[in-house]
Coordinates of C-alpha atoms in Angstrom, one line a residue:
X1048 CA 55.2 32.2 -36.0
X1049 CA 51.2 33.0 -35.8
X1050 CA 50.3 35.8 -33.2
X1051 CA 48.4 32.9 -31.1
X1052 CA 51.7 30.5 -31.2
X1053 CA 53.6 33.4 -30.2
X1054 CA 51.2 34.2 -27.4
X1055 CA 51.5 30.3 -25.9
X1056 CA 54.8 30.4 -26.1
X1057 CA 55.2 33.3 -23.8
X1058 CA 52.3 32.5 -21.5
X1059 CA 54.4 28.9 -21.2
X1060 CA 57.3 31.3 -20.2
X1061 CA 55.8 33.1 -17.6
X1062 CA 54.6 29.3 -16.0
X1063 CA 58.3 28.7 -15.9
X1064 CA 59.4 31.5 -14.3
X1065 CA 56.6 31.0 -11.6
X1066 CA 57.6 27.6 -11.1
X1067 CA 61.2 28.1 -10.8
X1068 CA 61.7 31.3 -9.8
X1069 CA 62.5 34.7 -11.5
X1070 CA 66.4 33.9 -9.8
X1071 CA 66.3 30.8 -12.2
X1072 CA 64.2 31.0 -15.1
X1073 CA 64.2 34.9 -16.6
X1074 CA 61.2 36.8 -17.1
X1075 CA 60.1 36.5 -20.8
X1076 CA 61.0 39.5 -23.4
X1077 CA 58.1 41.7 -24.0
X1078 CA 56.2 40.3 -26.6
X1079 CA 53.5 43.1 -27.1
X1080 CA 54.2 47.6 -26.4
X1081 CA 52.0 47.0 -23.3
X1082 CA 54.3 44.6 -21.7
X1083 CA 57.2 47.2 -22.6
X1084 CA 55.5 49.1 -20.5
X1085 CA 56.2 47.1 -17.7
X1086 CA 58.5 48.0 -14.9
X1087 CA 61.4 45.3 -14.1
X1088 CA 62.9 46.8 -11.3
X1089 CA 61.1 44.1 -8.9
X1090 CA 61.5 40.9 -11.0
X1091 CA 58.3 39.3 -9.0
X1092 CA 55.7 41.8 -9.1
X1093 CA 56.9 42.5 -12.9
X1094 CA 55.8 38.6 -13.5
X1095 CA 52.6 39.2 -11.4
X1096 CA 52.3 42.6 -14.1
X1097 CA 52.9 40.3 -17.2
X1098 CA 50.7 37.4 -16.3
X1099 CA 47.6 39.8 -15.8
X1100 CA 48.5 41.6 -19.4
X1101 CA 49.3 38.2 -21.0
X1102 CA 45.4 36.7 -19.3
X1103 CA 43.6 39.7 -20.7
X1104 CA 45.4 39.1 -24.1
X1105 CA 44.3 35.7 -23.4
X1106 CA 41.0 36.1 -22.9
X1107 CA 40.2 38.8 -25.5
X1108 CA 41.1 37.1 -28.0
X1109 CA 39.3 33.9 -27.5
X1110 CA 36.7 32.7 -29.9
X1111 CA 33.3 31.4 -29.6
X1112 CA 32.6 27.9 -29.6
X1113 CA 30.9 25.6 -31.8
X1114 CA 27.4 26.0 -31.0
X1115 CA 26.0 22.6 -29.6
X1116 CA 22.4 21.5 -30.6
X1117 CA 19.6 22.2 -28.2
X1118 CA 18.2 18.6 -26.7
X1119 CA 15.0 17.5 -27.2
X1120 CA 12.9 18.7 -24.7
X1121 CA 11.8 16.5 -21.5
X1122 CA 8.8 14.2 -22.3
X1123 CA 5.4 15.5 -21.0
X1124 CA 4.8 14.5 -16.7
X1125 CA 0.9 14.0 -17.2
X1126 CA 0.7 13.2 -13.6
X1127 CA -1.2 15.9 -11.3
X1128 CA 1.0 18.6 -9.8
X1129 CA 1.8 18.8 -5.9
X1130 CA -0.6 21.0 -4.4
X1131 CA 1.1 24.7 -3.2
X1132 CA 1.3 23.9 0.1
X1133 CA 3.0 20.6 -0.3
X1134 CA 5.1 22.2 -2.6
X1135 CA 6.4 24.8 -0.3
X1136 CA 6.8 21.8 2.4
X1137 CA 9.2 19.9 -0.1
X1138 CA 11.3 23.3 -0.8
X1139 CA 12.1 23.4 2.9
X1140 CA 12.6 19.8 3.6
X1141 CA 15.2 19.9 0.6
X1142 CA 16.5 22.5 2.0
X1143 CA 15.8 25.1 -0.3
X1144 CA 14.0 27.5 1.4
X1145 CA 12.9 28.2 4.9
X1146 CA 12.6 25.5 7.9
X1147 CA 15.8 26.0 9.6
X1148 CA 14.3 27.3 13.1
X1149 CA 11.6 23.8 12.7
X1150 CA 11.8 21.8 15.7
X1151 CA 11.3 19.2 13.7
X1152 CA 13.7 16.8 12.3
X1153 CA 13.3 17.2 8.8
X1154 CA 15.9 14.6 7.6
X1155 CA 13.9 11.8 9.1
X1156 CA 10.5 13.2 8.1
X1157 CA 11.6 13.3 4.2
X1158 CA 11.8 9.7 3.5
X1159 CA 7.8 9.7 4.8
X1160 CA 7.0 12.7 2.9
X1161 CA 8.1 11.3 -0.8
X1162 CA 6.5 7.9 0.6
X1163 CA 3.1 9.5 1.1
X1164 CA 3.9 12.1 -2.1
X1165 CA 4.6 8.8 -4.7
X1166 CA 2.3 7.1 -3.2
X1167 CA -0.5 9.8 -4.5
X1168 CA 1.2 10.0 -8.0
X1169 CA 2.1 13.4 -7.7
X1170 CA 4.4 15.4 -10.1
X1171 CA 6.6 18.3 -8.4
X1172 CA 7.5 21.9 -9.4
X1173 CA 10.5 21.3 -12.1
X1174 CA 12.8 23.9 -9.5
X1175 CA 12.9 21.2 -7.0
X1176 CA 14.2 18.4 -9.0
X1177 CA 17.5 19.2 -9.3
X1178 CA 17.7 19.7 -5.7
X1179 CA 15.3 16.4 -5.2
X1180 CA 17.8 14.8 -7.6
X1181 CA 21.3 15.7 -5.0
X1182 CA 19.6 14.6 -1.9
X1183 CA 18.7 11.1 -2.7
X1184 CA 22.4 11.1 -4.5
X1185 CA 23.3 11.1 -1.0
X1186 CA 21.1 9.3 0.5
X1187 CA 20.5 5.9 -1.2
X1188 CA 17.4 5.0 0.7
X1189 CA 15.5 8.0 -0.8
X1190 CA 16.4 7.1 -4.3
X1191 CA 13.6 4.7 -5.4
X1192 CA 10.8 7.5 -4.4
X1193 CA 12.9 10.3 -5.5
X1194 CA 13.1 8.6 -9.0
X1195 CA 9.6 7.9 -9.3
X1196 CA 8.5 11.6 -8.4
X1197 CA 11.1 12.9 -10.4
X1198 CA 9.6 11.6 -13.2
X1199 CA 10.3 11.9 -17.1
X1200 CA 11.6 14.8 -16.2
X1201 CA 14.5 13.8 -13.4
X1202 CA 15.2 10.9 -16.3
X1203 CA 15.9 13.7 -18.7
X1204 CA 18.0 15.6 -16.4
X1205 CA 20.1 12.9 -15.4
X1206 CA 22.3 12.8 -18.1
X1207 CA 23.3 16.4 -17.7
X1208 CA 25.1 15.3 -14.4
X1209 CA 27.4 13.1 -13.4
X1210 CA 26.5 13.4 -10.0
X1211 CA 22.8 11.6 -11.0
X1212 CA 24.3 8.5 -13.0
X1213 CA 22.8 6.9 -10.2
X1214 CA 19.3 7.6 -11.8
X1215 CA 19.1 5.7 -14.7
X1216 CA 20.2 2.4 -12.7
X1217 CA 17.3 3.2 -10.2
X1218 CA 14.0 1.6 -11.1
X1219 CA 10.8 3.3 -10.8
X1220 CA 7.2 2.9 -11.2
X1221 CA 6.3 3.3 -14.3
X1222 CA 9.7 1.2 -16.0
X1223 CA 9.5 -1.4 -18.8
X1224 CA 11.6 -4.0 -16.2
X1225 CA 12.8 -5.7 -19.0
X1226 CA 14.9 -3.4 -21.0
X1227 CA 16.6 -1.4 -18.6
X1228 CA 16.7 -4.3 -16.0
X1229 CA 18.8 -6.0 -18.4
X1230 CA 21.3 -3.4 -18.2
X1231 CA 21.1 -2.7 -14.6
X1232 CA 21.6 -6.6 -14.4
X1233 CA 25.0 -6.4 -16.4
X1234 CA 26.1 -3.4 -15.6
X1235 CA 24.4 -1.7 -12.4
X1236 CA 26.1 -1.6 -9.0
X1237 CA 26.3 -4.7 -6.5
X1238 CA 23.1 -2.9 -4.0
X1239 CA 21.3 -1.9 -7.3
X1240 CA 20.9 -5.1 -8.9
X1241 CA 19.9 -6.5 -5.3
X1242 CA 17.0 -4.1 -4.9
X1243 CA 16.0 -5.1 -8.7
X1244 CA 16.3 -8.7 -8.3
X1245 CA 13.8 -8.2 -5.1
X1246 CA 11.7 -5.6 -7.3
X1247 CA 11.4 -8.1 -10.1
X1248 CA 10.4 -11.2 -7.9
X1249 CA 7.7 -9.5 -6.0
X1250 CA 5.9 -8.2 -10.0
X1251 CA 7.3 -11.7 -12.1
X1252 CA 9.1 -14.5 -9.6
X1253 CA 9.6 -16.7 -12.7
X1254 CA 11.3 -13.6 -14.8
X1255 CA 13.8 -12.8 -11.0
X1256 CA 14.9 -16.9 -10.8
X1257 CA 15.7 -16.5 -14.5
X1258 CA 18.0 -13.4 -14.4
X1259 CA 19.5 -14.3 -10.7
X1260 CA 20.1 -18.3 -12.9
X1261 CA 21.9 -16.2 -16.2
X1262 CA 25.0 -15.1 -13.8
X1263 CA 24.7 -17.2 -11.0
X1264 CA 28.1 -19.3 -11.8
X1265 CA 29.7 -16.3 -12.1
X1266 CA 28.4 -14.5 -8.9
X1267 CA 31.1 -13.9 -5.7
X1268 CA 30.2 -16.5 -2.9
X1269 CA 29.3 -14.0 -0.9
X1270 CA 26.9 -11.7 -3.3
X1271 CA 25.4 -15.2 -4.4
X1272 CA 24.1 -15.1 -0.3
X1273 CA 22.2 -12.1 -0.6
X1274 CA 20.9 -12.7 -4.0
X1275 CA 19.2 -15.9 -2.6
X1276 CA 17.9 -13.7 -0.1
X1277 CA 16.1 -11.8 -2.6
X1278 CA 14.4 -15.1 -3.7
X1279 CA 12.3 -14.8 -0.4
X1280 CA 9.9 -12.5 -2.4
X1281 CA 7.4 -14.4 -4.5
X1282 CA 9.1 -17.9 -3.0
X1283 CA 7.2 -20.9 -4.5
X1284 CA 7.6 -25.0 -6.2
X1285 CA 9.2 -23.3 -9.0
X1286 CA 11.8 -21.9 -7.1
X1287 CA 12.7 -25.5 -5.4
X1288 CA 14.9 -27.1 -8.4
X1289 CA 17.1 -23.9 -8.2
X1290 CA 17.7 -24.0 -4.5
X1291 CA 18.2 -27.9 -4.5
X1292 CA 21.2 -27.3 -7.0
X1293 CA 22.3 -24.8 -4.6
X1294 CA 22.4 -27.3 -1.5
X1295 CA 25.8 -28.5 -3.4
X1296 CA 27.1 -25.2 -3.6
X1297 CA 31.1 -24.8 -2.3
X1298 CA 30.0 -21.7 0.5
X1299 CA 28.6 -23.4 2.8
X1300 CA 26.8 -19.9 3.6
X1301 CA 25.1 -20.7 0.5
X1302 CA 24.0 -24.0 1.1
X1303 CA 22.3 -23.1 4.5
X1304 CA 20.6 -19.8 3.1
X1305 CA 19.2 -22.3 0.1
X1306 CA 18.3 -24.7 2.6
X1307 CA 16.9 -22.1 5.0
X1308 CA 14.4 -21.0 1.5
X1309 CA 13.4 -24.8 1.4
X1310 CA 12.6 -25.2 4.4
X1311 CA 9.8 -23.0 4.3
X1312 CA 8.4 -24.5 1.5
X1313 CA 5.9 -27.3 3.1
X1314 CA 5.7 -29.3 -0.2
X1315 CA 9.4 -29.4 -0.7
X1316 CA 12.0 -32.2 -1.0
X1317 CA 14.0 -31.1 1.8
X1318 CA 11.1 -30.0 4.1
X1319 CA 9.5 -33.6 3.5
X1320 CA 13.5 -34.9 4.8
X1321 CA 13.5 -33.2 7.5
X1322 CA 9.9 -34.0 8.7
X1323 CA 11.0 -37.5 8.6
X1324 CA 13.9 -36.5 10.9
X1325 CA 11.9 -34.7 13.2
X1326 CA 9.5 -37.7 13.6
X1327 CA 12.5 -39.6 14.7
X1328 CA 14.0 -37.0 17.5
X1329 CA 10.3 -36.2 18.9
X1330 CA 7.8 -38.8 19.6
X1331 CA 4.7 -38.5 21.2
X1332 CA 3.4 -41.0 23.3
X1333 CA 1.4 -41.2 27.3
X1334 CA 0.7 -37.1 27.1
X1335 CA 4.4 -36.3 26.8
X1336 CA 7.1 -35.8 23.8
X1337 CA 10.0 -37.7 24.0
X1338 CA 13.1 -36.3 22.7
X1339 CA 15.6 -38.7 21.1
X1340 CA 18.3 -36.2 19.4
X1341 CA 20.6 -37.4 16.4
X1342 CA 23.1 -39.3 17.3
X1343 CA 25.5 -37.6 14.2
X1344 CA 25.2 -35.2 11.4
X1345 CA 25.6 -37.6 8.4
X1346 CA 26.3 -36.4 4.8
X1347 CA 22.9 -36.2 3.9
X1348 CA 22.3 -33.7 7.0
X1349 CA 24.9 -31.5 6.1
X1350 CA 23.9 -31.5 2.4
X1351 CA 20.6 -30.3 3.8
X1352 CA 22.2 -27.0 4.9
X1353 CA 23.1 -28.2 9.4
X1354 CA 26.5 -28.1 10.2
X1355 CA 28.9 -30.4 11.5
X1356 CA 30.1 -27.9 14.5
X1357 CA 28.0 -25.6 16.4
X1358 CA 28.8 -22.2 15.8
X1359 CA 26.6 -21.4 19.0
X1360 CA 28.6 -23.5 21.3
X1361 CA 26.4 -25.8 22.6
X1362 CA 25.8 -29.3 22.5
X1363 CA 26.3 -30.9 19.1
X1364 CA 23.3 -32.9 20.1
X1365 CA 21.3 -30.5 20.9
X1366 CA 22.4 -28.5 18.5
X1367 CA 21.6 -30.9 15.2
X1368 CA 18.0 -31.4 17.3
X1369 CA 17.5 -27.7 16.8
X1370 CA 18.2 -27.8 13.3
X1371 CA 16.0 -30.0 11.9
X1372 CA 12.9 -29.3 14.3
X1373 CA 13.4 -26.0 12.9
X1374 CA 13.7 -26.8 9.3
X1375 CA 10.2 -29.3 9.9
X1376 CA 6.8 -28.4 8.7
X1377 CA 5.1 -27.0 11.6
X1378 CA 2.0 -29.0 9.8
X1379 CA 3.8 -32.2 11.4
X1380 CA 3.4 -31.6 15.1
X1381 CA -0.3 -30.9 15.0
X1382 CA -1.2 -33.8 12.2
X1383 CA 0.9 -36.4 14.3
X1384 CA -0.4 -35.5 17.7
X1385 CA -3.7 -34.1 17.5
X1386 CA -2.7 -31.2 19.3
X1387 CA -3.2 -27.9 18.4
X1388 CA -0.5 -25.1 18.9
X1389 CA -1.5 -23.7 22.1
X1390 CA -1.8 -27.2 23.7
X1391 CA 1.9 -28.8 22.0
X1392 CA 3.5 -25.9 24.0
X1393 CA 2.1 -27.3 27.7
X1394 CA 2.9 -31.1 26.5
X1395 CA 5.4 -31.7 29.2
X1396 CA 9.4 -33.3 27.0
X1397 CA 11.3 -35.8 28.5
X1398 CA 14.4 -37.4 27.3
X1399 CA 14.6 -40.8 25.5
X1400 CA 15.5 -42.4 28.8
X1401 CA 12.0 -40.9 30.4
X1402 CA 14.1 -38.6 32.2
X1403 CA 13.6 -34.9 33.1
X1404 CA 13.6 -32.7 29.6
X1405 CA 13.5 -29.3 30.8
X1406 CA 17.1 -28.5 28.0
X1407 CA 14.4 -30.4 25.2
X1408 CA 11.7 -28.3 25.8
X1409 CA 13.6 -24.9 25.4
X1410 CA 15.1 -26.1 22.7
X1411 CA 12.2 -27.6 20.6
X1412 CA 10.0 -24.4 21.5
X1413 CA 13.0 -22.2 20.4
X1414 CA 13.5 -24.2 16.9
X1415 CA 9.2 -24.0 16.9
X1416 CA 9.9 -20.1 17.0
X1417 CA 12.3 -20.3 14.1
X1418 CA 10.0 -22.4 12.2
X1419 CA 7.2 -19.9 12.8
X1420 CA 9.0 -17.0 11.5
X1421 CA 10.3 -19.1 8.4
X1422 CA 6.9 -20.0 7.7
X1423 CA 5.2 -17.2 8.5
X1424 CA 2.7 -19.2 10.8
X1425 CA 0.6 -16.5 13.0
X1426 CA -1.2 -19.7 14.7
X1427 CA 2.4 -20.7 16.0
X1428 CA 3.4 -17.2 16.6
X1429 CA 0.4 -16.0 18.3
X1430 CA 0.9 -19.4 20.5
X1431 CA 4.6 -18.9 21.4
X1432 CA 4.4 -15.0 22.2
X1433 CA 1.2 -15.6 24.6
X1434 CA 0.2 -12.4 26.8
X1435 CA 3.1 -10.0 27.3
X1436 CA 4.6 -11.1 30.6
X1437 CA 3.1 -9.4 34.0
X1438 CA 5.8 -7.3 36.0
X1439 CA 8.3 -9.3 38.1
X1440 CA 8.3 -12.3 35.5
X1441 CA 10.7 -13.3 33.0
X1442 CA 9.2 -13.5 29.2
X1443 CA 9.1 -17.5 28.3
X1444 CA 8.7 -16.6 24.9
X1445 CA 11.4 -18.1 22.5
X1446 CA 13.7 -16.7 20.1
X1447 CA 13.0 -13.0 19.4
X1448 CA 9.1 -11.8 20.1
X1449 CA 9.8 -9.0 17.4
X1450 CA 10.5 -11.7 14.7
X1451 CA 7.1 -13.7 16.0
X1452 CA 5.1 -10.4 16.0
X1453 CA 6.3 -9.6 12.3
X1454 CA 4.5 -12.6 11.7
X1455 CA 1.2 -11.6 13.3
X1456 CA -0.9 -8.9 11.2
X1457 CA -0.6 -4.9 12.1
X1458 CA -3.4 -4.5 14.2
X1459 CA -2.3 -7.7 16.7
X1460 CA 1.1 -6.6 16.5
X1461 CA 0.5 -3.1 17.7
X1462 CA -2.5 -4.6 20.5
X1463 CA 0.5 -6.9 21.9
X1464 CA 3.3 -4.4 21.6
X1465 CA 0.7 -1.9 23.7
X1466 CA -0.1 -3.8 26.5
X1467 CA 3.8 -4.8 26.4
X1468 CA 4.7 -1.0 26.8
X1469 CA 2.1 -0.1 29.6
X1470 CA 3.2 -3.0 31.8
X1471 CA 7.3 -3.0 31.1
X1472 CA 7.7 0.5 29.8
X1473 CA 10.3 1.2 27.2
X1474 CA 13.0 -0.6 28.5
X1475 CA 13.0 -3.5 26.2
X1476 CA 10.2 -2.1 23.6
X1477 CA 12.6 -1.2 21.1
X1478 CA 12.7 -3.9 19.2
X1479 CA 8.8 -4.2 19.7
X1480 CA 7.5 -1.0 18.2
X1481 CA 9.8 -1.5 15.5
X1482 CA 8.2 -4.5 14.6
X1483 CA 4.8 -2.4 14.2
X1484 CA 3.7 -1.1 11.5
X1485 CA 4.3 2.8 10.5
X1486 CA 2.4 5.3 11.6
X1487 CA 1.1 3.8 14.5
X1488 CA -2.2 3.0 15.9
X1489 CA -3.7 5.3 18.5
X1490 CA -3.8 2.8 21.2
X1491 CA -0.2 2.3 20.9
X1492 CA 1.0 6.0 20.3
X1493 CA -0.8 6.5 23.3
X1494 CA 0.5 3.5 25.3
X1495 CA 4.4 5.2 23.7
X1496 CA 3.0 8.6 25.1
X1497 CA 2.3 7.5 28.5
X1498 CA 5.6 5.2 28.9
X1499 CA 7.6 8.5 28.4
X1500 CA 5.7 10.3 30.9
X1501 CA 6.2 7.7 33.7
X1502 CA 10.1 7.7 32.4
X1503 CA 10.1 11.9 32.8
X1504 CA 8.2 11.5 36.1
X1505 CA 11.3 8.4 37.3
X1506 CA 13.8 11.1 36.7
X1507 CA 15.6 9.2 33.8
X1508 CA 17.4 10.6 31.2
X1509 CA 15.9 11.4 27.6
X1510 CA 19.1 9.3 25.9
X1511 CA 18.3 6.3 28.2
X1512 CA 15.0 6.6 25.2
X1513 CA 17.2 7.7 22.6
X1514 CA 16.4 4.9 20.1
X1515 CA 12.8 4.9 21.1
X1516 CA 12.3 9.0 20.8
X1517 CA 14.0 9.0 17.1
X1518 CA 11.3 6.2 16.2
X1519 CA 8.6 8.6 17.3
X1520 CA 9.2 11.1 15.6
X1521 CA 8.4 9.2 12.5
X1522 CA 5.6 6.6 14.1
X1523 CA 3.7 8.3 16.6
X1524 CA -0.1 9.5 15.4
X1525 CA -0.1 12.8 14.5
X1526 CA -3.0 13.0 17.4
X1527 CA -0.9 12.4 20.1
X1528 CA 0.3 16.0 19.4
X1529 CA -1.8 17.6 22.1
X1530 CA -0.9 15.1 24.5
X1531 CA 2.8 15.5 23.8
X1532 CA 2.6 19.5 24.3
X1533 CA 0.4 18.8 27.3
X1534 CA 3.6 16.9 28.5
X1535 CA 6.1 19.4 27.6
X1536 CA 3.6 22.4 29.6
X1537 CA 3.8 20.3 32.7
X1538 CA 7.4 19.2 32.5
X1539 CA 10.1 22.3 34.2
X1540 CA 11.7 24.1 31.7
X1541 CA 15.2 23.7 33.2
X1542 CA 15.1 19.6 32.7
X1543 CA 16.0 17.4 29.3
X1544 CA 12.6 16.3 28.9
X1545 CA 10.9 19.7 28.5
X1546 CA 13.5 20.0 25.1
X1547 CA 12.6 16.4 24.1
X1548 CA 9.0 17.4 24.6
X1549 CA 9.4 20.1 22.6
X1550 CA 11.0 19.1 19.9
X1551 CA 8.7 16.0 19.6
X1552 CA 5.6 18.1 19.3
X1553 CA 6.7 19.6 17.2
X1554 CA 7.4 17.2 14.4
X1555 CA 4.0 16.0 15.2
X1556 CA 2.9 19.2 14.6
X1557 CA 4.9 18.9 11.4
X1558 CA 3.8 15.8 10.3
X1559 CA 0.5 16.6 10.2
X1560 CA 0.6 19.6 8.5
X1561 CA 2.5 17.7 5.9
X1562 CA 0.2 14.6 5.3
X1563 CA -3.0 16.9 5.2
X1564 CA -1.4 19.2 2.4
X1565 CA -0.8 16.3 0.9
X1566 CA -4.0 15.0 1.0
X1567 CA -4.6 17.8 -1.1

């Protein structure tokens, strides 16, 4: 027996008699004059003695591995290096370095700072991408900007690490979609080849329907749902053939998402069905709309993505009404009547017997609402959202407002949502100011600023805000800083608000810094 067999054999040994017990399984005979040496008197600490002699044996006579070829180095990053400062900023928003005494909430203000960082085509310092690399593994959101400023080299590191599989399957800027999108396609995770399909359709709609058609018999009902979904990117004609074969689908989820796409489509098959619908539940005549709701939800109705059954509980009538004056071309109503937007909404709606149609107005100008958002129709959305409601009166605006204001371009949303917020407050703004675009616009970080001032000065309680203050942190100009620290002076020290204060400030603070180093 070879020295090294005879060495396994009584390292095997000593195992046993660990496992067992030195009562059940003896201690091995000494195999070398060192472990001769070895007193036996106390049969445990003798085996702790012999394993430490037999590991050293072990491990001196080990030999070198096979040397493994060197890789190719990482392609050349051409792209212009982050200046210093930002630099320094990533280290301690990664966590590397620094930062931990910041009042600033750093997790929330990275996703911004690799927006703003990508969006300048910036490269970073090599030491950082490892670390860039762990955070977005575990944060999915950050992967897509992560990758991209990663760059060749994050795509050369990745295969080092199993922990950054995750970056090969995540598409980035500069990616040929066609080779490795096949392969994500195939192979990729369920969320991965979502955000691709959507990725693909808004650079090559034609090149999305075609991959999404490749699997689509094969797809789970229920991924087949959100891959439609993705279809809302780049929707067009050439998408309508597709959908139409998905009307017959067997989810009925399917059908109504597919027949939720068509109906935003003005030129389509469906849409043209369902105007001739409409025509027949609404008619206008003597200054009024009179409302004549389906009497059943035939086959044809139901191919068109409107159920049988309400799943709202209400009225079946009223209920198949909605449906289709939702699923209309809002081109219909004016063409028909004459009428612009703003003047269909005061039309007073009566029922087909002439009778009082207070039920048939809500209901038409909440399926108008749906319709508005479907179509993305700011002259109907501007229309149905109106001023923001004085104090003391109810909002008459259907549906959701946020959904009607996402329709509406950044600089009216945020004009609405501002007078909103310095009549009501923040009560109900949520919603609102997250319907606004990022960061947001002076008159409305001011209008935020003043609303939680007035909230401080009430006596309520910072987590009454909570949803409100974490949006903030991220929206709120930069500029607002000195009139946030102004608050924070005046407010006593011993209350909740002078902390939220605080801390608010000073991510402003941070936030600024941050975008000016990275404007360079």
């Amino acid at each position: 027996m070879t020295a090294a067999a005879l060495a396994g054999d009584q390292w095997a040994n000593l195992q046993g008699a660990a496992l067992l017990g030195t009562d059940r399984r003896p201690l091995p005979e000494p195999g070398t004059p060192l472990a001769e040496s070895v007193d036996r008197t106390d049969p445990a600490t003798a085996l702790l003695d012999l394993a430490a002699l037999a590991a050293v044996r072990r491990r001196a006579g080990a030999l070198p591995a096979p040397a493994v070829d060197a890789p190719a180095p990482a392609p050349d990053d051409t792209r212009p290096a982050l200046p210093e400062p930002a630099a320094r900023r990533l280290a301690v928003l990664l966590g590397t370095r620094g930062g931990h005494g910041s009042t600033a909430n750093l997790a929330e203000l990275l996703p911004q700072w690799l927006a703003a960082a990508r969006a300048r085509g910036y490269r970073p310092p090599p030491a950082l991408v490892p670390a860039l690399l762990d955070t977005a593994r575990a944060r999915s959101e950050l992967r897509g900007d992560a990758v991209t400023l990663a760059g060749p080299l994050g795509r050369w590191l990745a295969p080092q690490n199993p922990d950054w599989r995750y970056v090969t399957r995540t598409a980035a800027d500069h990616d040929d979609l066609d080779r490795p999108g096949e392969l994500l396609w195939q192979e990729g995770l369920f969320a991965e080849r979502v955000t691709h399909l959507t990725r693909l359709r808004r650079t090559d709609p034609a090149a999305g329907l075609a991959l999404l058609a490749s699997t689509w018999p094969t797809e789970r009902a229920e991924d087949r749902v959100l891959f439609l979904d993705a279809l809302q990117d780049g929707l067009s004609a050439a998408d309508e053939e597709f959908l139409e074969a998905a009307l017959g689908d067997r989810s009925k989820n399917v059908r109504a998402t597919a027949a939720e796409l068509l109906s935003t489509l003005p030129g389509s098959a469906l849409a043209a069905r369902m105007a001739d619908r409409a025509r027949a539940a609404v008619r206008f005549a003597d200054g009024r709309l009179r409302i004549t709701p389906p009497d059943a939800c035939d086959a044809a109705m139901q191919r068109d993505g409107i159920p049988v059954k309400s799943p709202t509980g209400r009225g079946e009538r009223a209920w198949w009404f909605g449906e289709v004056a939702a699923a209309a071309p809002l081109a219909l109503w004016t063409a028909d009547t004459g009428l612009t937007p703003d003047r269909l909404l005061a039309v007073p709606t009566v029922d087909a017997d002439g009778g009082g149609g207070a039920e048939w107005a809500e209901d038409l100008r909440e399926a108008w609402a749906r319709a508005a958002v479907r179509q993305q129709n700011a002259d109907w959305a501007r229309a149905l959202l109106g001023a923001p409601p004085r104090p003391g009166r109810e909002s008459r605006t259907p549906g959701a407002p946020a959904k009607l204001l996402a329709v509406l371009s950044p600089a009216e949303r945020a004009a609405w949502t501002a007078a909103f917020v310095q009549t009501h407050g923040l009560g109900d703004a949520f919603q609102l100011l997250g319907a606004c675009a990022t960061p947001w616009t002076p008159p409305l970080s001011t209008a935020v600023v003043a609303a939680l001032k007035r909230a401080a000065e009430l006596g309520s309680y910072p987590w009454s805000h909570s949803g409100v203050l974490g949006m903030t942190e991220r929206a709120l100009a930069p500029e607002t800083a000195p009139a946030v620290e102004a608050l924070a002076a005046d407010t006593s020290p011993d209350t909740a608000w002078s902390d939220t204060f605080t801390r608010l400030a000073g991510t402003l603070r941070f936030r600024q810094a941050m975008l000016a180093e990275l404007a360079g």
